[in-house]
mmCIF file of C-alpha atoms in Angstrom:
data_model
loop_
_atom_site.group_PDB
_atom_site.id
_atom_site.type_symbol
_atom_site.label_atom_id
_atom_site.label_comp_id
_atom_site.label_asym_id
_atom_site.label_seq_id
_atom_site.Cartn_x
_atom_site.Cartn_y
_atom_site.Cartn_z
ATOM 1 C CA ALA A 668 -7.637 14.994 -56.235
ATOM 2 C CA ALA A 669 -10.971 16.599 -57.138
ATOM 3 C CA ALA A 670 -12.284 13.245 -58.337
ATOM 4 C CA ALA A 671 -11.240 11.591 -55.062
ATOM 5 C CA VAL A 672 -13.067 14.278 -53.083
ATOM 6 C CA LEU A 673 -16.216 13.689 -55.163
ATOM 7 C CA VAL A 674 -16.019 9.934 -54.632
ATOM 8 C CA VAL A 675 -15.617 10.320 -50.841
ATOM 9 C CA ALA A 676 -18.487 12.800 -50.744
ATOM 10 C CA ALA A 677 -20.700 10.449 -52.733
ATOM 11 C CA PHE A 678 -20.208 7.584 -50.278
ATOM 12 C CA ALA A 679 -20.151 9.657 -47.076
ATOM 13 C CA PRO A 680 -23.188 9.165 -44.815
ATOM 14 C CA ARG A 681 -25.673 12.006 -45.157
ATOM 15 C CA ARG A 682 -27.690 13.446 -42.340
ATOM 16 C CA SER A 683 -31.434 13.443 -42.828
ATOM 17 C CA LEU A 684 -33.521 16.593 -42.770
ATOM 18 C CA ARG A 685 -34.909 15.506 -39.387
ATOM 19 C CA GLU A 686 -31.401 15.148 -37.900
ATOM 20 C CA ARG A 687 -30.363 18.602 -39.124
ATOM 21 C CA ARG A 688 -33.561 20.149 -37.754
ATOM 22 C CA ALA A 689 -33.019 18.464 -34.355
ATOM 23 C CA GLU A 690 -29.455 19.765 -34.217
ATOM 24 C CA ARG A 691 -30.600 23.337 -34.946
ATOM 25 C CA ASN A 692 -33.290 23.091 -32.269
ATOM 26 C CA ALA A 693 -30.749 21.796 -29.716
ATOM 27 C CA GLU A 694 -28.440 24.720 -30.446
ATOM 28 C CA ALA A 695 -31.304 27.202 -30.164
ATOM 29 C CA ASN A 696 -32.470 25.763 -26.814
ATOM 30 C CA ARG A 697 -28.991 25.473 -25.294
ATOM 31 C CA PRO A 698 -28.596 28.079 -22.524
ATOM 32 C CA PRO A 699 -25.821 30.625 -23.074
ATOM 33 C CA LEU A 700 -22.574 30.001 -21.192
ATOM 34 C CA GLY A 701 -22.949 33.310 -19.410
ATOM 35 C CA SER A 702 -26.075 32.069 -17.658
ATOM 36 C CA ILE A 703 -24.103 29.463 -15.642
ATOM 37 C CA THR A 704 -23.541 30.744 -12.123
ATOM 38 C CA ALA A 705 -20.237 30.751 -10.272
ATOM 39 C CA GLU A 706 -21.797 28.495 -7.627
ATOM 40 C CA ALA A 707 -22.739 25.933 -10.260
ATOM 41 C CA LEU A 708 -19.217 25.918 -11.699
ATOM 42 C CA ALA A 709 -17.677 25.630 -8.225
ATOM 43 C CA ALA A 710 -19.967 22.715 -7.360
ATOM 44 C CA ALA A 711 -18.765 20.844 -10.473
ATOM 45 C CA VAL A 712 -15.135 20.979 -9.282
ATOM 46 C CA SER A 713 -14.139 17.827 -7.363
ATOM 47 C CA ASP A 714 -11.317 19.545 -5.457
ATOM 48 C CA PRO A 715 -11.906 21.925 -2.525
ATOM 49 C CA LEU A 716 -12.550 25.395 -3.940
ATOM 50 C CA VAL A 717 -12.900 28.779 -2.211
ATOM 51 C CA ILE A 718 -14.032 32.088 -3.703
ATOM 52 C CA PHE A 719 -12.940 35.171 -1.743
ATOM 53 C CA ASP A 720 -12.952 38.948 -2.141
ATOM 54 C CA ARG A 721 -10.292 41.669 -1.948
ATOM 55 C CA GLN A 722 -10.412 41.679 1.838
ATOM 56 C CA GLY A 723 -9.584 37.975 1.931
ATOM 57 C CA THR A 724 -13.077 37.110 3.139
ATOM 58 C CA VAL A 725 -14.697 33.901 1.940
ATOM 59 C CA ILE A 726 -17.827 34.468 -0.145
ATOM 60 C CA HIS A 727 -18.367 30.882 -1.333
ATOM 61 C CA VAL A 728 -17.078 27.337 -0.725
ATOM 62 C CA ASN A 729 -17.998 24.264 -2.756
ATOM 63 C CA GLY A 730 -19.128 20.943 -1.303
ATOM 64 C CA ALA A 731 -15.648 19.361 -1.460
ATOM 65 C CA CYS A 732 -14.237 22.285 0.520
ATOM 66 C CA ALA A 733 -16.938 22.007 3.176
ATOM 67 C CA VAL A 734 -15.949 18.357 3.673
ATOM 68 C CA ALA A 735 -12.169 18.931 3.648
ATOM 69 C CA PHE A 736 -12.224 22.054 5.847
ATOM 70 C CA PRO A 737 -15.345 21.920 8.069
ATOM 71 C CA GLY A 738 -14.592 25.236 9.804
ATOM 72 C CA LEU A 739 -14.221 27.183 6.555
ATOM 73 C CA SER A 740 -17.492 28.924 5.639
ATOM 74 C CA VAL A 741 -18.864 32.131 4.150
ATOM 75 C CA GLY A 742 -17.583 35.143 6.065
ATOM 76 C CA THR A 743 -14.384 33.457 7.298
ATOM 77 C CA SER A 744 -11.147 35.431 6.935
ATOM 78 C CA LEU A 745 -8.660 33.349 4.977
ATOM 79 C CA PRO A 746 -5.561 34.917 6.625
ATOM 80 C CA LEU A 747 -7.026 34.024 10.028
ATOM 81 C CA ARG A 748 -7.981 30.455 8.995
ATOM 82 C CA PHE A 749 -4.663 29.577 7.330
ATOM 83 C CA ARG A 750 -1.887 30.801 9.631
ATOM 84 C CA ALA A 751 1.005 28.992 7.921
ATOM 85 C CA PRO A 752 3.578 31.531 6.614
ATOM 86 C CA GLU A 753 3.450 30.185 3.059
ATOM 87 C CA MET A 754 -0.347 30.550 2.925
ATOM 88 C CA GLN A 755 -0.202 34.061 4.425
ATOM 89 C CA GLU A 756 2.366 35.103 1.814
ATOM 90 C CA MET A 757 0.411 33.622 -1.102
ATOM 91 C CA ILE A 758 -2.871 35.262 -0.068
ATOM 92 C CA ALA A 759 -1.139 38.635 0.379
ATOM 93 C CA LYS A 760 0.573 38.443 -3.025
ATOM 94 C CA ALA A 761 -2.623 37.320 -4.765
ATOM 95 C CA LEU A 762 -4.561 40.272 -3.297
ATOM 96 C CA ALA A 763 -1.765 42.759 -3.970
ATOM 97 C CA HIS A 764 -0.735 41.773 -7.495
ATOM 98 C CA GLY A 765 -3.725 39.861 -8.874
ATOM 99 C CA GLN A 766 -1.531 37.175 -10.462
ATOM 100 C CA PRO A 767 -1.924 33.368 -10.344
ATOM 101 C CA LEU A 768 0.202 31.738 -7.649
ATOM 102 C CA SER A 769 0.791 28.154 -6.479
ATOM 103 C CA ILE A 770 2.402 26.721 -3.331
ATOM 104 C CA ASP A 771 2.719 23.438 -1.450
ATOM 105 C CA TYR A 772 0.836 23.423 1.854
ATOM 106 C CA SER A 773 0.318 20.805 4.572
ATOM 107 C CA GLU A 774 -2.170 20.461 7.422
ATOM 108 C CA LYS A 775 -1.128 18.466 10.500
ATOM 109 C CA VAL A 776 -4.491 17.926 12.224
ATOM 110 C CA PRO A 777 -6.678 15.943 12.485
ATOM 111 C CA VAL A 778 -4.476 13.928 10.088
ATOM 112 C CA GLU A 779 -1.510 15.022 8.027
ATOM 113 C CA ARG A 780 -2.550 16.099 4.538
ATOM 114 C CA PHE A 781 -0.604 17.680 1.691
ATOM 115 C CA PHE A 782 -2.069 20.077 -0.876
ATOM 116 C CA ARG A 783 -0.970 21.934 -3.983
ATOM 117 C CA VAL A 784 -2.787 25.240 -3.511
ATOM 118 C CA SER A 785 -3.453 27.618 -6.416
ATOM 119 C CA ALA A 786 -4.886 31.130 -6.150
ATOM 120 C CA SER A 787 -5.854 33.362 -9.073
ATOM 121 C CA PRO A 788 -8.169 36.317 -9.833
ATOM 122 C CA VAL A 789 -11.560 35.719 -11.456
ATOM 123 C CA GLY A 790 -12.587 37.826 -14.432
ATOM 124 C CA ASP A 791 -11.194 41.185 -15.510
ATOM 125 C CA GLY A 792 -12.344 43.281 -12.575
ATOM 126 C CA GLY A 793 -10.083 41.582 -10.050
ATOM 127 C CA ASP A 794 -12.622 41.826 -7.219
ATOM 128 C CA TRP A 795 -12.997 38.070 -6.817
ATOM 129 C CA PHE A 796 -10.352 35.418 -6.351
ATOM 130 C CA VAL A 797 -10.511 31.634 -6.428
ATOM 131 C CA MET A 798 -8.356 29.206 -4.432
ATOM 132 C CA ILE A 799 -8.202 25.489 -5.274
ATOM 133 C CA PHE A 800 -6.697 22.771 -3.044
ATOM 134 C CA LYS A 801 -5.328 19.769 -4.972
ATOM 135 C CA ASP A 802 -4.846 16.887 -2.521
ATOM 136 C CA GLN A 803 -1.348 15.408 -2.879
ATOM 137 C CA SER A 804 -1.462 13.220 0.247
ATOM 138 C CA GLU A 805 -1.603 9.874 -1.562
ATOM 139 C CA ILE A 806 1.204 10.856 -3.942
ATOM 140 C CA ARG A 807 3.361 11.950 -1.001
ATOM 141 C CA ARG A 808 2.577 8.726 0.855
ATOM 142 C CA ILE A 809 3.599 6.602 -2.137
ATOM 143 C CA ASP A 810 6.799 8.615 -2.626
ATOM 144 C CA ARG A 811 7.653 8.203 1.047
ATOM 145 C CA MET A 812 6.984 4.450 0.892
ATOM 146 C CA ARG A 813 9.195 4.164 -2.181
ATOM 147 C CA ALA A 814 12.021 6.093 -0.539
ATOM 148 C CA ASP A 815 11.724 4.068 2.680
ATOM 149 C CA PHE A 816 11.661 0.824 0.709
ATOM 150 C CA ILE A 817 14.837 1.703 -1.220
ATOM 151 C CA ALA A 818 16.600 2.804 1.969
ATOM 152 C CA ASN A 819 15.585 -0.353 3.860
ATOM 153 C CA ALA A 820 16.463 -2.698 0.996
ATOM 154 C CA SER A 821 19.856 -1.015 0.597
ATOM 155 C CA HIS A 822 20.520 -1.323 4.323
ATOM 156 C CA GLU A 823 19.499 -4.981 4.440
ATOM 157 C CA LEU A 824 21.836 -5.827 1.548
ATOM 158 C CA ARG A 825 24.703 -3.626 2.718
ATOM 159 C CA THR A 826 25.100 -5.415 6.058
ATOM 160 C CA PRO A 827 25.780 -8.941 4.713
ATOM 161 C CA LEU A 828 27.856 -7.529 1.842
ATOM 162 C CA ALA A 829 30.074 -5.664 4.308
ATOM 163 C CA SER A 830 30.421 -8.857 6.347
ATOM 164 C CA VAL A 831 31.420 -10.923 3.321
ATOM 165 C CA ALA A 832 33.870 -8.275 2.126
ATOM 166 C CA GLY A 833 35.478 -8.114 5.572
ATOM 167 C CA PHE A 834 35.942 -11.868 5.796
ATOM 168 C CA ILE A 835 37.403 -12.017 2.279
ATOM 169 C CA GLU A 836 39.968 -9.409 3.313
ATOM 170 C CA THR A 837 40.764 -11.392 6.458
ATOM 171 C CA LEU A 838 41.160 -14.658 4.522
ATOM 172 C CA ARG A 839 43.580 -12.970 2.149
ATOM 173 C CA GLY A 840 45.576 -11.543 5.054
ATOM 174 C CA PRO A 841 45.852 -12.671 8.692
ATOM 175 C CA ALA A 842 43.858 -15.902 8.283
ATOM 176 C CA LYS A 843 45.506 -16.922 5.038
ATOM 177 C CA ASN A 844 47.312 -19.886 6.585
ATOM 178 C CA ASP A 845 44.850 -20.657 9.406
ATOM 179 C CA PRO A 846 42.633 -23.634 8.370
ATOM 180 C CA ALA A 847 40.352 -23.408 11.425
ATOM 181 C CA ALA A 848 39.673 -19.680 10.974
ATOM 182 C CA ARG A 849 39.246 -20.147 7.222
ATOM 183 C CA GLU A 850 36.570 -22.808 7.745
ATOM 184 C CA GLN A 851 34.732 -20.632 10.285
ATOM 185 C CA PHE A 852 34.808 -17.554 8.076
ATOM 186 C CA LEU A 853 33.665 -19.468 4.997
ATOM 187 C CA GLN A 854 30.685 -20.814 6.967
ATOM 188 C CA ILE A 855 29.715 -17.279 8.017
ATOM 189 C CA MET A 856 30.114 -16.033 4.433
ATOM 190 C CA GLN A 857 27.859 -18.819 3.186
ATOM 191 C CA THR A 858 25.210 -17.875 5.780
ATOM 192 C CA GLN A 859 25.336 -14.237 4.688
ATOM 193 C CA THR A 860 25.059 -15.083 0.984
ATOM 194 C CA VAL A 861 22.068 -17.349 1.717
ATOM 195 C CA ARG A 862 20.458 -14.442 3.575
ATOM 196 C CA MET A 863 21.036 -12.124 0.597
ATOM 197 C CA ALA A 864 19.575 -14.718 -1.762
ATOM 198 C CA ARG A 865 16.460 -15.036 0.455
ATOM 199 C CA LEU A 866 16.079 -11.268 0.519
ATOM 200 C CA ILE A 867 16.340 -10.987 -3.263
ATOM 201 C CA ASP A 868 13.841 -13.828 -3.725
ATOM 202 C CA ASP A 869 11.369 -12.074 -1.402
ATOM 203 C CA LEU A 870 11.850 -8.760 -3.213
ATOM 204 C CA LEU A 871 11.146 -10.456 -6.543
ATOM 205 C CA SER A 872 8.038 -12.125 -5.080
ATOM 206 C CA LEU A 873 6.723 -8.752 -3.878
ATOM 207 C CA SER A 874 7.433 -7.198 -7.264
ATOM 208 C CA ARG A 875 5.517 -9.932 -9.098
ATOM 209 C CA LEU A 876 2.570 -9.636 -6.698
ATOM 210 C CA GLU A 877 2.373 -5.861 -7.086
ATOM 211 C CA MET A 878 2.361 -6.092 -10.877
ATOM 212 C CA LYS A 879 -0.909 -8.064 -10.695
ATOM 213 C CA PRO A 880 -2.713 -6.999 -7.507
ATOM 214 C CA TYR A 881 -5.865 -8.993 -8.320
ATOM 215 C CA LEU A 882 -6.257 -12.661 -9.130
ATOM 216 C CA ASP A 883 -8.788 -14.419 -11.325
ATOM 217 C CA PRO A 884 -10.122 -17.118 -8.947
ATOM 218 C CA ALA A 885 -10.347 -19.828 -11.580
ATOM 219 C CA GLU A 886 -8.618 -22.550 -9.553
ATOM 220 C CA ARG A 887 -10.216 -24.357 -6.605
ATOM 221 C CA VAL A 888 -7.806 -25.332 -3.829
ATOM 222 C CA ASP A 889 -8.450 -27.695 -0.907
ATOM 223 C CA LEU A 890 -6.612 -26.161 2.047
ATOM 224 C CA ARG A 891 -6.518 -29.321 4.155
ATOM 225 C CA PRO A 892 -3.956 -31.337 2.113
ATOM 226 C CA LEU A 893 -2.158 -28.096 1.257
ATOM 227 C CA ILE A 894 -1.576 -27.176 4.924
ATOM 228 C CA GLU A 895 -0.667 -30.774 5.796
ATOM 229 C CA GLY A 896 1.967 -30.677 3.044
ATOM 230 C CA VAL A 897 3.403 -27.432 4.400
ATOM 231 C CA MET A 898 3.540 -28.923 7.898
ATOM 232 C CA ASP A 899 5.450 -31.957 6.627
ATOM 233 C CA ALA A 900 7.925 -29.715 4.793
ATOM 234 C CA LEU A 901 8.565 -27.601 7.915
ATOM 235 C CA ARG A 902 8.948 -30.455 10.416
ATOM 236 C CA PRO A 903 12.786 -30.346 10.240
ATOM 237 C CA LEU A 904 12.682 -26.603 11.077
ATOM 238 C CA ALA A 905 10.215 -27.272 13.892
ATOM 239 C CA GLU A 906 12.462 -29.974 15.368
ATOM 240 C CA GLU A 907 15.477 -27.694 15.098
ATOM 241 C CA SER A 908 13.525 -24.960 16.920
ATOM 242 C CA GLY A 909 12.260 -27.377 19.575
ATOM 243 C CA VAL A 910 8.640 -26.895 18.482
ATOM 244 C CA ARG A 911 5.862 -29.405 17.788
ATOM 245 C CA ILE A 912 3.203 -28.590 15.147
ATOM 246 C CA GLU A 913 -0.313 -29.886 15.746
ATOM 247 C CA ALA A 914 -3.323 -29.383 13.476
ATOM 248 C CA ASP A 915 -7.062 -29.772 13.778
ATOM 249 C CA LEU A 916 -8.321 -29.429 10.201
ATOM 250 C CA GLY A 917 -11.259 -31.835 10.290
ATOM 251 C CA SER A 918 -12.007 -34.321 7.541
ATOM 252 C CA ASP A 919 -14.177 -32.232 5.210
ATOM 253 C CA PRO A 920 -12.698 -30.438 2.196
ATOM 254 C CA LEU A 921 -11.713 -26.809 2.809
ATOM 255 C CA VAL A 922 -12.132 -25.424 -0.688
ATOM 256 C CA VAL A 923 -11.214 -21.827 -1.547
ATOM 257 C CA ALA A 924 -10.668 -20.035 -4.844
ATOM 258 C CA GLY A 925 -7.119 -19.064 -5.665
ATOM 259 C CA SER A 926 -3.587 -20.038 -6.614
ATOM 260 C CA ARG A 927 -2.208 -23.185 -4.973
ATOM 261 C CA ASP A 928 1.426 -22.037 -5.154
ATOM 262 C CA GLU A 929 0.663 -18.644 -3.616
ATOM 263 C CA LEU A 930 -1.400 -20.163 -0.796
ATOM 264 C CA ILE A 931 1.460 -22.549 -0.027
ATOM 265 C CA GLN A 932 3.667 -19.472 0.312
ATOM 266 C CA VAL A 933 1.170 -17.907 2.748
ATOM 267 C CA PHE A 934 1.117 -20.868 5.132
ATOM 268 C CA GLU A 935 4.850 -21.492 4.801
ATOM 269 C CA ASN A 936 5.487 -17.940 6.014
ATOM 270 C CA LEU A 937 2.977 -18.144 8.859
ATOM 271 C CA LEU A 938 4.113 -21.547 10.126
ATOM 272 C CA GLU A 939 7.796 -20.700 9.714
ATOM 273 C CA ASN A 940 7.327 -17.519 11.774
ATOM 274 C CA ALA A 941 5.428 -19.459 14.434
ATOM 275 C CA CYS A 942 8.247 -22.022 14.709
ATOM 276 C CA LYS A 943 10.997 -19.407 14.838
ATOM 277 C CA TYR A 944 9.505 -16.740 17.075
ATOM 278 C CA GLY A 945 7.215 -18.903 19.219
ATOM 279 C CA ARG A 946 9.855 -21.504 19.979
ATOM 280 C CA SER A 947 9.809 -20.845 23.725
ATOM 281 C CA GLY A 948 6.223 -22.161 23.842
ATOM 282 C CA GLY A 949 7.133 -25.516 22.358
ATOM 283 C CA LEU A 950 3.837 -25.886 20.460
ATOM 284 C CA VAL A 951 2.281 -24.452 17.288
ATOM 285 C CA GLU A 952 -1.406 -25.129 16.675
ATOM 286 C CA VAL A 953 -3.252 -24.881 13.354
ATOM 287 C CA SER A 954 -7.043 -24.828 13.468
ATOM 288 C CA VAL A 955 -10.002 -24.162 11.173
ATOM 289 C CA ASN A 956 -13.255 -22.390 11.874
ATOM 290 C CA ARG A 957 -15.976 -23.062 9.317
ATOM 291 C CA ALA A 958 -19.406 -21.836 10.367
ATOM 292 C CA GLY A 959 -20.880 -22.493 6.937
ATOM 293 C CA GLN A 960 -20.001 -22.231 3.272
ATOM 294 C CA GLU A 961 -21.683 -18.834 3.054
ATOM 295 C CA ASN A 962 -19.365 -17.460 5.777
ATOM 296 C CA GLY A 963 -16.074 -18.563 4.253
ATOM 297 C CA ILE A 964 -13.187 -20.272 6.049
ATOM 298 C CA ASP A 965 -10.881 -19.047 8.816
ATOM 299 C CA VAL A 966 -7.500 -20.718 9.327
ATOM 300 C CA SER A 967 -5.572 -19.813 12.497
ATOM 301 C CA VAL A 968 -1.930 -20.387 13.382
ATOM 302 C CA LEU A 969 -1.298 -20.080 17.133
ATOM 303 C CA ASP A 970 2.072 -20.148 18.841
ATOM 304 C CA HIS A 971 2.652 -20.191 22.586
ATOM 305 C CA GLY A 972 5.666 -17.943 22.525
ATOM 306 C CA PRO A 973 6.360 -14.566 24.182
ATOM 307 C CA GLY A 974 3.629 -12.770 22.227
ATOM 308 C CA ILE A 975 3.688 -9.397 20.466
ATOM 309 C CA PRO A 976 3.166 -6.022 22.184
ATOM 310 C CA GLU A 977 -0.066 -4.390 21.046
ATOM 311 C CA GLU A 978 1.581 -1.293 19.576
ATOM 312 C CA HIS A 979 3.493 -3.415 17.034
ATOM 313 C CA ILE A 980 0.526 -5.384 15.654
ATOM 314 C CA PRO A 981 -0.805 -2.772 13.154
ATOM 315 C CA ARG A 982 2.632 -2.527 11.511
ATOM 316 C CA LEU A 983 3.531 -6.218 11.243
ATOM 317 C CA THR A 984 2.723 -6.422 7.515
ATOM 318 C CA GLU A 985 4.881 -3.411 6.606
ATOM 319 C CA ARG A 986 7.979 -4.168 4.595
ATOM 320 C CA PHE A 987 11.094 -4.676 6.714
ATOM 321 C CA TYR A 988 9.197 -3.976 9.937
ATOM 322 C CA ARG A 989 10.491 -6.040 12.845
ATOM 323 C CA VAL A 990 9.382 -6.193 16.462
ATOM 324 C CA ASP A 991 12.912 -7.190 17.514
ATOM 325 C CA VAL A 992 15.539 -6.484 14.858
ATOM 326 C CA GLU A 993 18.326 -8.603 16.330
ATOM 327 C CA THR A 994 16.067 -11.596 17.004
ATOM 328 C CA SER A 995 14.625 -11.443 13.486
ATOM 329 C CA ARG A 996 18.043 -11.326 11.867
ATOM 330 C CA GLY A 997 19.245 -14.102 14.149
ATOM 331 C CA GLN A 998 16.363 -16.222 12.840
ATOM 332 C CA LYS A 999 17.419 -15.449 9.235
ATOM 333 C CA GLY A 1000 14.300 -13.352 8.620
ATOM 334 C CA THR A 1001 14.167 -10.824 5.771
ATOM 335 C CA GLY A 1002 11.377 -8.663 7.208
ATOM 336 C CA LEU A 1003 9.262 -9.253 4.085
ATOM 337 C CA GLY A 1004 7.382 -12.468 4.905
ATOM 338 C CA LEU A 1005 4.205 -10.915 6.306
ATOM 339 C CA ALA A 1006 4.214 -8.224 3.617
ATOM 340 C CA ILE A 1007 4.145 -11.026 1.029
ATOM 341 C CA VAL A 1008 1.338 -12.760 2.957
ATOM 342 C CA LYS A 1009 -0.711 -9.556 2.950
ATOM 343 C CA HIS A 1010 -0.272 -9.033 -0.808
ATOM 344 C CA ILE A 1011 -1.190 -12.633 -1.631
ATOM 345 C CA LEU A 1012 -4.300 -12.523 0.552
ATOM 346 C CA THR A 1013 -5.366 -9.230 -1.034
ATOM 347 C CA ARG A 1014 -5.147 -10.933 -4.423
ATOM 348 C CA HIS A 1015 -7.414 -13.680 -3.062
ATOM 349 C CA LYS A 1016 -9.873 -11.161 -1.551
ATOM 350 C CA ALA A 1017 -8.899 -12.560 1.829
ATOM 351 C CA ARG A 1018 -7.385 -10.809 4.844
ATOM 352 C CA LEU A 1019 -5.063 -11.423 7.789
ATOM 353 C CA SER A 1020 -5.829 -10.571 11.413
ATOM 354 C CA VAL A 1021 -3.415 -10.768 14.341
ATOM 355 C CA SER A 1022 -4.205 -11.042 18.036
ATOM 356 C CA SER A 1023 -1.660 -11.315 20.805
ATOM 357 C CA ARG A 1024 -0.809 -10.466 24.375
ATOM 358 C CA PRO A 1025 2.698 -10.467 25.805
ATOM 359 C CA GLY A 1026 3.375 -13.802 27.465
ATOM 360 C CA GLU A 1027 0.342 -15.504 25.900
ATOM 361 C CA GLY A 1028 1.534 -16.201 22.358
ATOM 362 C CA ALA A 1029 0.228 -14.832 19.064
ATOM 363 C CA THR A 1030 -2.559 -15.935 16.716
ATOM 364 C CA PHE A 1031 -2.437 -15.203 12.972
ATOM 365 C CA THR A 1032 -5.803 -15.855 11.297
ATOM 366 C CA VAL A 1033 -6.438 -15.942 7.550
ATOM 367 C CA HIS A 1034 -10.039 -15.092 6.651
ATOM 368 C CA PHE A 1035 -11.054 -16.549 3.272
ATOM 369 C CA PRO A 1036 -14.270 -15.456 1.541
ATOM 370 C CA PRO A 1037 -16.789 -18.091 0.428
ATOM 371 C CA ALA A 1038 -15.771 -19.972 -2.708
ATOM 372 C CA VAL A 1039 -18.220 -19.124 -5.507
ATOM 373 C CA GLY A 1040 -19.241 -21.804 -7.978
#
């Protein structure tokens, strides 16, 4: 063992005299930790931080706190600023007992925000206290989205499952020897199972897209033949819906960077929605606006249907959001099509805009960035 230590020491890199002298000089010139002010330490904290005294009066706020709580400044009384019962109780206990405490606190205005608030004494004297606000808003938002998604997905699957189970029970009982009823019920059961399969396929598509939110734009795709192919594939649906699809795509290539299969999915969803929900207008128009390669490409899908009320437009790309639940289910929609479109376009650094007025149809426009290279 001693020999091994000697061998390692012999081959270990040695510091030069200059390096050792520089290290000693750096240690000698380093300011003592006690010389760092409380203000400097508070400024280095990225979360909102408040220092207050035994009367609950603010004596210092850092920059993050000044941004998060504009009205909170030196001289403000914390019990008067934060009137929520949980904050009042925490401040009182911190001042009375001088022990670290933590609570969950939310502010409703100007926007709803959630914080994990910690208060503790500073130093041994107990004359100063520090309060730190850890913003939990994004975590809460994600948790709420996850809970809503699970609840919505469960509801969407439960409805067709209950329908299928009910018809199976009926076929085994009252309709056991009724050929006409059996044929009708089997057709309904097939429709419901197809709906469940579509829903599961859309859920899997969303899951795959979320696993890789960004796309390496290695492939170049010409949108003109791609959209024409989608139109040809959807002509039977258009005829069934009593809709005619017309396109003005020009003759020049419409090249963008991205995945061909995913872009097909985008335009299938947009054109399918236009045929289903704009059927009363009888016409779906696809057009391209190309002001120059440096400005990218805009592709618009316009239906002449009933339109969409303005208050619904910002929420159209939310999962399972429907303007008219019964109409959407009647059209065999899963409520996930536009959410998938949004995720795919985000991967392509593109975006979707929607404009509509009731009675004047709706226009869905995909804005592609310029193709580089």
